[in-house]
Tab-separated table of C-alpha atoms in Angstrom:
chain	number	residue	atom	x	y	z
A	551	MET	CA	23.439	-36.488	6.542
A	552	ARG	CA	23.885	-34.327	3.468
A	553	PHE	CA	21.148	-32.772	1.389
A	554	SER	CA	20.982	-30.642	-1.709
A	555	PHE	CA	19.610	-27.240	-0.730
A	556	ASN	CA	18.000	-24.745	-3.098
A	557	THR	CA	21.273	-24.122	-4.940
A	558	GLN	CA	19.789	-21.408	-7.138
A	559	LEU	CA	18.579	-19.519	-4.076
A	560	LEU	CA	21.958	-19.759	-2.347
A	561	SER	CA	23.940	-18.815	-5.427
A	562	ARG	CA	21.842	-15.666	-5.802
A	563	VAL	CA	22.634	-14.764	-2.209
A	564	PHE	CA	26.332	-15.569	-2.371
A	565	ILE	CA	27.034	-13.960	-5.728
A	566	SER	CA	24.715	-10.963	-5.681
A	567	LEU	CA	25.023	-9.619	-2.140
A	568	PRO	CA	27.590	-6.836	-1.892
A	569	ALA	CA	30.058	-6.486	0.935
A	570	ALA	CA	28.485	-4.237	3.543
A	571	GLY	CA	31.609	-2.138	3.932
A	572	ARG	CA	31.454	-2.121	7.728
A	573	TRP	CA	33.807	-4.787	8.989
A	574	ARG	CA	34.089	-4.415	12.717
A	575	ALA	CA	36.713	-5.221	15.315
A	576	ALA	CA	36.794	-9.001	15.715
A	577	GLN	CA	36.554	-9.298	19.472
A	578	SER	CA	34.013	-11.221	21.503
A	579	ARG	CA	33.198	-10.960	25.163
A	580	LEU	CA	34.360	-14.575	25.406
A	581	PHE	CA	37.990	-13.745	24.784
A	582	CYS	CA	38.930	-11.234	27.392
A	583	SER	CA	41.944	-10.712	29.614
A	584	SER	CA	41.772	-11.231	33.353
A	585	PRO	CA	40.524	-8.431	35.556
A	586	SER	CA	43.079	-5.694	36.096
A	587	SER	CA	43.558	-3.254	38.922
A	588	SER	CA	41.619	-0.659	36.936
A	589	ASP	CA	38.500	-2.766	37.570
A	590	GLN	CA	38.737	-2.113	41.299
A	591	GLU	CA	36.988	1.230	40.923
A	592	LYS	CA	34.549	2.788	43.354
A	593	PRO	CA	31.158	1.048	43.150
A	594	ARG	CA	28.520	2.747	41.060
A	595	ALA	CA	26.927	4.704	43.868
A	596	SER	CA	23.264	4.911	42.845
A	597	MET	CA	22.783	1.212	42.019
A	598	LEU	CA	24.828	0.025	44.992
A	599	ARG	CA	22.886	2.328	47.305
A	600	HIS	CA	19.604	0.997	45.886
A	601	LEU	CA	20.686	-2.632	46.378
A	602	THR	CA	22.034	-2.188	49.893
A	603	SER	CA	18.836	-0.400	50.930
A	604	LYS	CA	16.773	-3.270	49.564
A	605	ILE	CA	18.923	-5.872	51.332
A	606	LYS	CA	18.803	-3.989	54.645
A	607	ALA	CA	15.023	-3.831	54.381
A	608	THR	CA	14.204	-7.383	53.245
A	609	GLY	CA	17.371	-9.458	53.616
A	610	PRO	CA	19.650	-11.054	51.002
A	611	VAL	CA	18.325	-11.083	47.418
A	612	THR	CA	18.464	-13.893	44.891
A	613	VAL	CA	21.018	-13.754	42.103
A	614	ALA	CA	18.075	-13.473	39.701
A	615	GLU	CA	16.770	-10.381	41.476
A	616	TYR	CA	20.279	-8.921	41.576
A	617	MET	CA	20.714	-9.419	37.815
A	618	ARG	CA	17.280	-7.998	37.056
A	619	GLU	CA	17.975	-4.844	39.037
A	620	VAL	CA	21.498	-4.343	37.713
A	621	LEU	CA	20.631	-4.932	34.053
A	622	THR	CA	17.082	-3.642	33.580
A	623	ASN	CA	16.240	-1.268	36.435
A	624	PRO	CA	14.267	1.476	34.620
A	625	VAL	CA	16.397	4.260	36.127
A	626	THR	CA	19.971	2.979	36.446
A	627	GLY	CA	19.940	-0.432	34.694
A	628	TYR	CA	22.935	-1.308	32.559
A	629	TYR	CA	20.875	-2.143	29.454
A	630	VAL	CA	18.565	0.815	29.926
A	631	LYS	CA	21.262	3.484	30.254
A	632	ASN	CA	24.095	2.279	28.034
A	633	ASP	CA	25.127	1.459	24.474
A	634	MET	CA	27.221	-1.516	25.519
A	635	LEU	CA	27.956	-2.907	22.048
A	636	GLY	CA	30.852	-2.321	19.693
A	637	PRO	CA	34.564	-1.557	20.123
A	638	ASP	CA	33.825	1.209	22.642
A	639	GLY	CA	31.352	-0.871	24.638
A	640	ASP	CA	31.750	-3.928	26.828
A	641	PHE	CA	31.295	-6.675	24.229
A	642	ILE	CA	30.897	-7.361	20.512
A	643	THR	CA	28.507	-9.951	19.071
A	644	SER	CA	28.772	-12.117	15.949
A	645	PRO	CA	26.644	-9.806	13.737
A	646	GLU	CA	29.016	-6.976	14.706
A	647	ILE	CA	31.992	-9.064	13.552
A	648	SER	CA	30.905	-10.030	10.049
A	649	GLN	CA	28.043	-9.428	7.634
A	650	ILE	CA	28.244	-13.089	6.582
A	651	PHE	CA	26.738	-14.188	9.891
A	652	GLY	CA	23.534	-12.212	9.374
A	653	GLU	CA	23.325	-13.128	5.696
A	654	LEU	CA	23.350	-16.844	6.518
A	655	VAL	CA	20.706	-16.340	9.204
A	656	GLY	CA	18.642	-14.559	6.529
A	657	VAL	CA	18.998	-17.554	4.231
A	658	TRP	CA	17.922	-19.824	7.118
A	659	ILE	CA	14.768	-17.755	7.661
A	660	ILE	CA	13.807	-17.914	3.981
A	661	SER	CA	14.513	-21.652	3.962
A	662	GLU	CA	12.189	-22.206	6.941
A	663	TRP	CA	9.496	-20.003	5.392
A	664	MET	CA	9.718	-22.093	2.217
A	665	GLY	CA	9.774	-25.332	4.230
A	666	ALA	CA	6.534	-24.261	5.896
A	667	GLY	CA	4.835	-23.911	2.519
A	668	GLN	CA	5.475	-20.215	1.850
A	669	PRO	CA	2.676	-18.755	4.006
A	670	LYS	CA	1.225	-15.412	2.958
A	671	GLN	CA	2.515	-13.738	6.103
A	672	LEU	CA	6.047	-13.649	7.545
A	673	GLN	CA	6.826	-11.825	10.759
A	674	LEU	CA	10.517	-11.489	11.560
A	675	VAL	CA	10.660	-11.154	15.363
A	676	GLU	CA	13.997	-10.475	17.052
A	677	LEU	CA	14.438	-10.547	20.824
A	678	GLY	CA	17.102	-8.170	22.112
A	679	PRO	CA	18.271	-6.885	18.701
A	680	GLY	CA	21.387	-5.040	19.933
A	681	ARG	CA	22.291	-2.300	17.451
A	682	GLY	CA	20.063	-3.867	14.792
A	683	SER	CA	23.000	-5.324	12.856
A	684	LEU	CA	21.536	-8.833	12.589
A	685	SER	CA	18.125	-7.659	11.379
A	686	SER	CA	19.815	-5.252	8.978
A	687	ASP	CA	21.861	-8.042	7.398
A	688	VAL	CA	18.811	-10.326	7.262
A	689	LEU	CA	16.741	-7.624	5.557
A	690	ARG	CA	19.480	-7.108	2.976
A	691	VAL	CA	19.038	-10.788	2.028
A	692	PHE	CA	15.264	-10.298	1.940
A	693	SER	CA	15.705	-7.324	-0.409
A	694	GLN	CA	17.998	-9.288	-2.721
A	695	LEU	CA	15.509	-12.173	-2.836
A	696	ARG	CA	12.265	-10.173	-2.739
A	697	SER	CA	10.986	-11.998	-5.825
A	698	VAL	CA	11.041	-15.236	-3.794
A	699	PHE	CA	8.434	-13.843	-1.395
A	700	GLY	CA	5.942	-13.130	-4.180
A	701	GLY	CA	2.922	-11.434	-2.614
A	702	ALA	CA	3.725	-12.450	0.963
A	703	SER	CA	3.397	-9.766	3.634
A	704	VAL	CA	6.723	-9.318	5.447
A	705	SER	CA	7.082	-7.255	8.629
A	706	VAL	CA	9.716	-6.737	11.339
A	707	HIS	CA	9.002	-6.830	15.082
A	708	LEU	CA	11.697	-5.988	17.635
A	709	VAL	CA	11.404	-6.755	21.357
A	710	GLU	CA	13.699	-4.275	23.122
A	711	VAL	CA	13.653	-2.770	26.635
A	712	SER	CA	16.510	-0.304	26.118
A	713	PRO	CA	15.543	3.175	24.863
A	714	VAL	CA	19.178	3.785	23.890
A	715	LEU	CA	19.404	0.664	21.754
A	716	SER	CA	15.947	1.112	20.225
A	717	ARG	CA	17.067	4.480	18.847
A	718	LEU	CA	20.214	2.895	17.370
A	719	GLN	CA	18.121	0.105	15.853
A	720	ALA	CA	15.710	2.626	14.357
A	721	GLN	CA	18.562	4.586	12.790
A	722	SER	CA	20.037	1.403	11.322
A	723	LEU	CA	16.796	-0.043	9.968
A	724	THR	CA	14.577	2.937	9.178
A	725	GLY	CA	16.872	5.956	9.002
A	726	ASN	CA	14.924	8.988	10.176
A	727	SER	CA	11.470	7.576	9.422
A	728	SER	CA	10.622	6.055	12.807
A	729	GLN	CA	8.261	7.674	15.289
A	730	GLU	CA	7.744	7.175	19.008
A	731	ALA	CA	4.290	6.457	20.410
A	732	ASP	CA	2.442	9.300	22.131
A	733	SER	CA	1.922	7.244	25.288
A	734	GLU	CA	4.286	4.954	27.159
A	735	ASP	CA	1.376	2.559	27.662
A	736	GLU	CA	1.147	1.771	23.947
A	737	PRO	CA	2.228	-1.842	23.131
A	738	VAL	CA	4.094	-0.509	20.069
A	739	TYR	CA	6.299	2.231	21.499
A	740	ARG	CA	8.095	2.984	18.208
A	741	HIS	CA	7.302	2.272	14.569
A	742	GLY	CA	8.764	3.005	11.164
A	743	GLU	CA	9.534	1.628	7.699
A	744	THR	CA	12.660	0.292	6.054
A	745	ALA	CA	13.925	1.791	2.789
A	746	ALA	CA	12.181	-1.114	1.045
A	747	GLY	CA	8.872	-0.224	2.699
A	748	LEU	CA	8.724	-3.029	5.274
A	749	PRO	CA	6.977	-1.981	8.505
A	750	VAL	CA	9.097	-2.147	11.686
A	751	SER	CA	7.574	-2.099	15.188
A	752	TRP	CA	9.154	-2.024	18.650
A	753	TYR	CA	7.738	-3.708	21.778
A	754	ARG	CA	8.863	-4.082	25.379
A	755	ARG	CA	7.274	-7.522	25.766
A	756	LEU	CA	7.011	-10.579	23.542
A	757	ASP	CA	3.339	-10.884	24.512
A	758	ASP	CA	2.604	-7.646	22.650
A	759	VAL	CA	3.842	-8.942	19.273
A	760	PRO	CA	0.817	-9.801	17.077
A	761	ALA	CA	-0.093	-13.438	16.455
A	762	GLY	CA	0.796	-14.920	13.080
A	763	PHE	CA	3.389	-17.035	11.281
A	764	SER	CA	6.684	-15.810	12.742
A	765	ILE	CA	10.366	-16.603	12.673
A	766	PHE	CA	11.833	-15.665	16.052
A	767	LEU	CA	15.509	-14.778	16.431
A	768	ALA	CA	17.273	-14.664	19.803
A	769	HIS	CA	20.989	-14.016	19.411
A	770	GLU	CA	22.832	-13.544	22.719
A	771	PHE	CA	19.505	-12.849	24.374
A	772	PHE	CA	18.981	-15.726	26.805
A	773	ASP	CA	22.452	-15.406	28.353
A	774	ALA	CA	21.525	-12.012	29.841
A	775	LEU	CA	18.285	-13.160	31.479
A	776	PRO	CA	18.326	-13.492	35.284
A	777	ILE	CA	19.462	-16.836	36.722
A	778	HIS	CA	18.972	-18.516	40.068
A	779	LYS	CA	22.070	-20.231	41.485
A	780	PHE	CA	21.851	-23.339	43.673
A	781	GLN	CA	24.466	-25.165	45.735
A	782	ARG	CA	24.249	-28.790	46.883
A	783	THR	CA	24.825	-29.037	50.657
A	784	PRO	CA	24.656	-31.881	53.197
A	785	LYS	CA	21.146	-30.648	54.026
A	786	GLY	CA	20.002	-30.558	50.388
A	787	TRP	CA	19.846	-27.867	47.736
A	788	ARG	CA	20.254	-24.287	48.934
A	789	GLU	CA	19.983	-21.071	46.942
A	790	VAL	CA	22.958	-18.744	46.528
A	791	MET	CA	22.009	-15.186	47.536
A	792	VAL	CA	23.565	-11.710	47.395
A	793	ASP	CA	24.166	-9.970	50.729
A	794	ILE	CA	26.086	-6.995	52.138
A	795	ASP	CA	29.627	-7.836	53.275
A	796	PRO	CA	29.553	-7.215	57.067
A	797	GLU	CA	33.257	-6.330	57.103
A	798	LYS	CA	32.975	-3.971	54.117
A	799	PRO	CA	29.520	-2.323	54.092
A	800	ASP	CA	30.200	-0.729	50.701
A	801	ARG	CA	30.676	-4.151	49.077
A	802	LEU	CA	28.476	-7.152	48.321
A	803	ARG	CA	29.133	-10.874	48.759
A	804	PHE	CA	27.560	-14.249	47.957
A	805	VAL	CA	25.972	-16.267	50.759
A	806	VAL	CA	24.158	-19.607	50.852
A	807	ALA	CA	20.595	-19.547	52.197
A	808	PRO	CA	20.381	-21.515	55.469
A	809	SER	CA	17.031	-23.079	54.532
A	810	PRO	CA	15.174	-23.937	51.327
A	811	THR	CA	13.721	-21.079	49.264
A	812	PRO	CA	10.733	-21.299	46.903
A	813	ALA	CA	13.172	-21.402	43.978
A	814	SER	CA	15.426	-24.127	45.417
A	815	SER	CA	12.336	-26.217	46.194
A	816	THR	CA	10.889	-25.997	42.685
A	817	LEU	CA	13.579	-25.291	40.061
A	818	VAL	CA	16.156	-28.040	40.716
A	819	GLN	CA	15.411	-31.359	39.030
A	820	ALA	CA	15.066	-34.375	41.325
A	821	ASP	CA	17.676	-36.332	39.347
A	822	GLU	CA	20.217	-33.471	39.197
A	823	ARG	CA	23.770	-34.804	39.664
A	824	ARG	CA	25.809	-31.611	39.522
A	825	GLY	CA	26.964	-29.935	42.715
A	826	HIS	CA	26.122	-26.436	41.532
A	827	VAL	CA	23.307	-25.473	39.166
A	828	GLU	CA	22.144	-22.287	37.418
A	829	VAL	CA	18.513	-22.095	36.307
A	830	CYS	CA	17.065	-19.320	34.160
A	831	ALA	CA	13.375	-19.490	35.046
A	832	GLU	CA	12.616	-16.373	32.987
A	833	GLY	CA	14.225	-17.997	29.954
A	834	GLY	CA	12.021	-21.038	30.488
A	835	VAL	CA	8.904	-18.853	30.492
A	836	ILE	CA	9.962	-17.151	27.239
A	837	VAL	CA	10.666	-20.491	25.557
A	838	GLN	CA	7.206	-21.655	26.607
A	839	GLN	CA	5.739	-18.504	25.025
A	840	LEU	CA	7.654	-19.173	21.798
A	841	ALA	CA	6.575	-22.814	21.781
A	842	ARG	CA	2.890	-21.916	22.246
A	843	ARG	CA	3.011	-19.344	19.458
A	844	ILE	CA	4.779	-21.683	17.040
A	845	ALA	CA	2.363	-24.525	17.812
A	846	ALA	CA	-0.640	-22.223	17.270
A	847	ASP	CA	0.478	-20.064	14.331
A	848	GLY	CA	3.393	-21.920	12.723
A	849	GLY	CA	6.920	-20.654	12.309
A	850	ALA	CA	10.209	-21.338	14.045
A	851	ALA	CA	12.643	-19.955	16.597
A	852	LEU	CA	16.401	-19.793	16.165
A	853	ILE	CA	18.329	-19.310	19.406
A	854	ALA	CA	22.075	-18.617	19.194
A	855	ASP	CA	24.110	-18.233	22.358
A	856	TYR	CA	27.042	-19.613	24.232
A	857	GLY	CA	25.931	-22.402	26.490
A	858	HIS	CA	25.866	-26.110	27.219
A	859	ASP	CA	23.532	-29.079	27.244
A	860	GLY	CA	23.128	-29.506	31.001
A	861	THR	CA	26.782	-30.098	31.880
A	862	LYS	CA	28.273	-26.858	33.247
A	863	THR	CA	27.967	-25.455	36.762
A	864	ASP	CA	29.181	-21.958	37.710
A	865	THR	CA	29.205	-19.744	34.597
A	866	PHE	CA	27.962	-16.418	36.036
A	867	ARG	CA	30.396	-13.632	35.074
A	868	GLY	CA	30.702	-9.964	34.207
A	869	PHE	CA	32.272	-8.024	31.330
A	870	LYS	CA	33.395	-4.434	31.264
A	871	GLY	CA	35.528	-2.812	28.593
A	872	HIS	CA	36.128	-6.246	27.007
A	873	GLN	CA	37.604	-7.572	30.249
A	874	LEU	CA	36.271	-9.976	32.837
A	875	HIS	CA	34.696	-8.080	35.706
A	876	ASP	CA	33.705	-9.059	39.253
A	877	VAL	CA	29.927	-9.549	39.071
A	878	LEU	CA	29.386	-7.916	42.477
A	879	SER	CA	31.714	-4.961	41.932
A	880	SER	CA	30.351	-1.592	40.766
A	881	PRO	CA	26.861	-2.964	39.964
A	882	GLY	CA	25.247	-1.328	36.956
A	883	SER	CA	28.527	-0.544	35.209
A	884	ALA	CA	29.158	-3.944	33.591
A	885	ASP	CA	27.353	-6.617	31.591
A	886	LEU	CA	26.298	-9.713	33.526
A	887	THR	CA	25.866	-13.032	31.776
A	888	ALA	CA	25.607	-16.803	32.278
A	889	ASP	CA	25.832	-19.687	29.841
A	890	VAL	CA	22.505	-20.926	28.469
A	891	ASP	CA	21.436	-24.407	29.569
A	892	PHE	CA	19.894	-25.750	26.367
A	893	SER	CA	18.731	-28.939	28.099
A	894	TYR	CA	16.565	-26.753	30.343
A	895	LEU	CA	15.160	-24.820	27.352
A	896	ARG	CA	14.336	-28.109	25.626
A	897	ARG	CA	12.545	-29.388	28.722
A	898	MET	CA	10.577	-26.165	29.112
A	899	ALA	CA	9.576	-26.101	25.411
A	900	GLY	CA	7.595	-29.285	26.021
A	901	GLY	CA	6.142	-31.642	23.454
A	902	GLY	CA	4.146	-29.086	21.492
A	903	VAL	CA	7.097	-28.248	19.247
A	904	ALA	CA	10.102	-30.060	17.794
A	905	CYS	CA	13.560	-29.080	19.073
A	906	LEU	CA	16.803	-29.286	17.091
A	907	GLY	CA	20.286	-28.832	18.515
A	908	PRO	CA	22.233	-27.468	20.091
A	909	VAL	CA	24.914	-27.613	17.402
A	910	THR	CA	28.089	-25.559	17.521
A	911	GLN	CA	28.275	-22.248	15.685
A	912	ARG	CA	31.062	-23.695	13.525
A	913	THR	CA	28.820	-26.600	12.473
A	914	PHE	CA	25.798	-24.380	11.833
A	915	LEU	CA	27.680	-21.793	9.739
A	916	LYS	CA	29.554	-24.398	7.738
A	917	ASN	CA	26.309	-26.260	7.082
A	918	MET	CA	24.840	-22.948	5.899
A	919	GLY	CA	27.668	-22.455	3.406
A	920	ILE	CA	29.918	-19.881	5.079
A	921	ASP	CA	32.957	-21.238	3.202
A	922	SER	CA	31.304	-20.666	-0.168
A	923	ARG	CA	30.170	-17.157	0.805
A	924	LEU	CA	33.674	-16.256	2.005
A	925	GLN	CA	35.213	-17.410	-1.277
A	926	VAL	CA	32.755	-15.268	-3.260
A	927	LEU	CA	33.632	-12.201	-1.185
A	928	LEU	CA	37.372	-12.845	-1.505
A	929	ARG	CA	37.119	-13.279	-5.275
A	930	ASN	CA	35.371	-9.919	-5.540
A	931	CYS	CA	37.762	-8.112	-3.198
A	932	SER	CA	41.274	-6.937	-4.124
A	933	ASP	CA	41.943	-4.679	-1.142
A	934	PRO	CA	44.472	-6.442	1.164
A	935	THR	CA	43.110	-4.842	4.324
A	936	THR	CA	39.525	-5.892	3.599
A	937	ARG	CA	40.639	-9.412	2.646
A	938	LYS	CA	42.477	-9.684	5.956
A	939	GLN	CA	39.379	-8.507	7.817
A	940	LEU	CA	37.258	-11.069	5.961
A	941	THR	CA	39.509	-13.991	6.818
A	942	GLY	CA	39.970	-12.742	10.392
A	943	SER	CA	36.215	-12.470	10.915
A	944	TYR	CA	35.707	-15.951	9.453
A	945	ASP	CA	38.327	-17.318	11.835
A	946	MET	CA	36.710	-15.622	14.838
A	947	LEU	CA	33.286	-17.044	13.967
A	948	THR	CA	34.349	-20.622	13.150
A	949	ASN	CA	37.632	-21.368	14.935
A	950	PRO	CA	36.913	-24.001	17.627
A	951	ALA	CA	39.250	-22.172	20.027
A	952	LYS	CA	37.336	-18.908	19.566
A	953	MET	CA	33.588	-18.614	18.918
A	954	GLY	CA	33.259	-21.730	16.746
A	955	GLU	CA	32.564	-24.217	19.524
A	956	ARG	CA	31.631	-21.906	22.383
A	957	PHE	CA	28.487	-20.613	20.711
A	958	HIS	CA	25.613	-22.935	19.864
A	959	PHE	CA	22.446	-22.869	17.764
A	960	PHE	CA	19.144	-24.314	18.941
A	961	SER	CA	15.798	-24.294	17.155
A	962	LEU	CA	12.102	-24.728	17.908
A	963	LEU	CA	9.940	-25.882	14.993
A	964	HIS	CA	6.303	-26.699	14.327
A	965	HIS	CA	5.887	-30.488	14.299
A	966	SER	CA	4.473	-30.378	10.768
A	967	ARG	CA	7.821	-29.030	9.577
A	968	LEU	CA	9.461	-32.405	10.189
A	969	ALA	CA	6.444	-34.643	9.555
A	970	LYS	CA	6.827	-37.480	7.090
A	971	PRO	CA	4.345	-37.452	4.179
A	972	LYS	CA	1.257	-39.553	4.825
A	973	LYS	CA	0.678	-42.555	2.612
A	974	PRO	CA	-2.423	-42.174	0.406
A	975	ASP	CA	-5.463	-44.164	1.499
A	976	GLY	CA	-7.418	-46.368	-0.904
A	977	LEU	CA	-6.883	-47.076	-4.600
A	978	LYS	CA	-5.332	-44.271	-6.600
A	979	LEU	CA	-5.525	-44.171	-10.374
A	980	GLU	CA	-2.531	-41.895	-10.566
A	981	LYS	CA	0.218	-42.597	-8.084
A	982	LYS	CA	2.079	-39.436	-7.132
A	983	LYS	CA	4.863	-39.348	-4.615
A	984	SER	CA	4.433	-36.715	-1.911
A	985	PRO	CA	7.507	-34.559	-1.540
A	986	ALA	CA	9.556	-35.052	1.616
A	987	PRO	CA	9.869	-32.074	3.948
A	988	LEU	CA	12.779	-29.755	3.187
A	989	PRO	CA	15.517	-30.618	5.709
A	990	VAL	CA	16.302	-27.904	8.229
A	991	ALA	CA	19.269	-25.875	7.015
A	992	GLY	CA	22.116	-25.296	9.448
A	993	PHE	CA	21.313	-28.431	11.410
A	994	THR	CA	21.999	-30.617	8.361
A	995	GLU	CA	24.999	-30.476	6.048
A	996	LEU	CA	24.472	-28.541	2.820
A	997	SER	CA	25.553	-29.895	-0.545
A	998	PHE	CA	26.349	-27.340	-3.242
A	999	SER	CA	27.110	-29.867	-5.946
């Protein structure tokens, strides 16, 4: 299906937005070399000691508990202690590769706000904002199209557990204007303003974000949430656990639980046909929160991640220094991730919202007009190096062999967003045709003619 989008709106974005002047190394954590001997380093002592003590005291831990400790432990967690993004980190995300990505997401947000009837309030809520690159690019689109918002109140709300990353986000979005809360118990632990005067607030939990019409963004957020792993056995489903290797007490190993666990008894679907399954229960809870908020207050959620629609099995892996890393080696020193099961997110969202996707990143970006935006940038750029970076970034984002078909977009929408106009009841002296809902950009092909 093709539809004619707001061509005037898009042309203003594509023609008027300047190049950001910060083209970054085009490398994703998906395209890494195999582990090398340099990865066989001594385990990170403090985290390993913490985990082995826990296992000795209570027995093997679930993979979900292992991930939660390794990534978000308040003292030694990977996300809490490190700036893991960028060329010097362990992975690079799409917003770090090209400004076009964030610009098109910005256009999508404005399109959904318009499709919802241009409410007087718009909260941009990003989960796990990284360095703040995506929100920064989105806000640049908002600034260029500020006349479109009229008198609407626009605010930014970031859900971030990492103190290191929250400071980087604040620098990117508010410069030196942000302030930390006096108490750690405050729901808003940091606040500031953008150069355009938009308020920005930081939270540790989604529950603390105020109610109201919101567009939620989750880019490479769900893949880092803890997963449970289950193995089919002759005796039924059993949970995969993390234990101490009896032959090497300074190393960890995977084991299969000898009997059912609460998770294996409740999280595996009765009709599951795969032999190995990963379930992100925490991701399901967050999707339910998003669905309830959208159903109650309006808005939408856009989830972008690498994943599948209920087909893959063992996807749990680690990344360190842009290389694949043994997930049980040197815990706390590497990123841990697993592909998102979009079929599970759809099931957990329930019937209170409409779900679209997943569609591939290539499809979504092309539907959003990435080819037109690239041509505008190339026409306005004469520097050979920058032109090469532009085309290289485009290739990384859209090439099916790279990020184009490995990353997917998935959306939650209020049912009214897709509702067909009701036919008028009774005799009408003047017959007016109700306008059809604006099709959802990115999930439907754009026409620029």
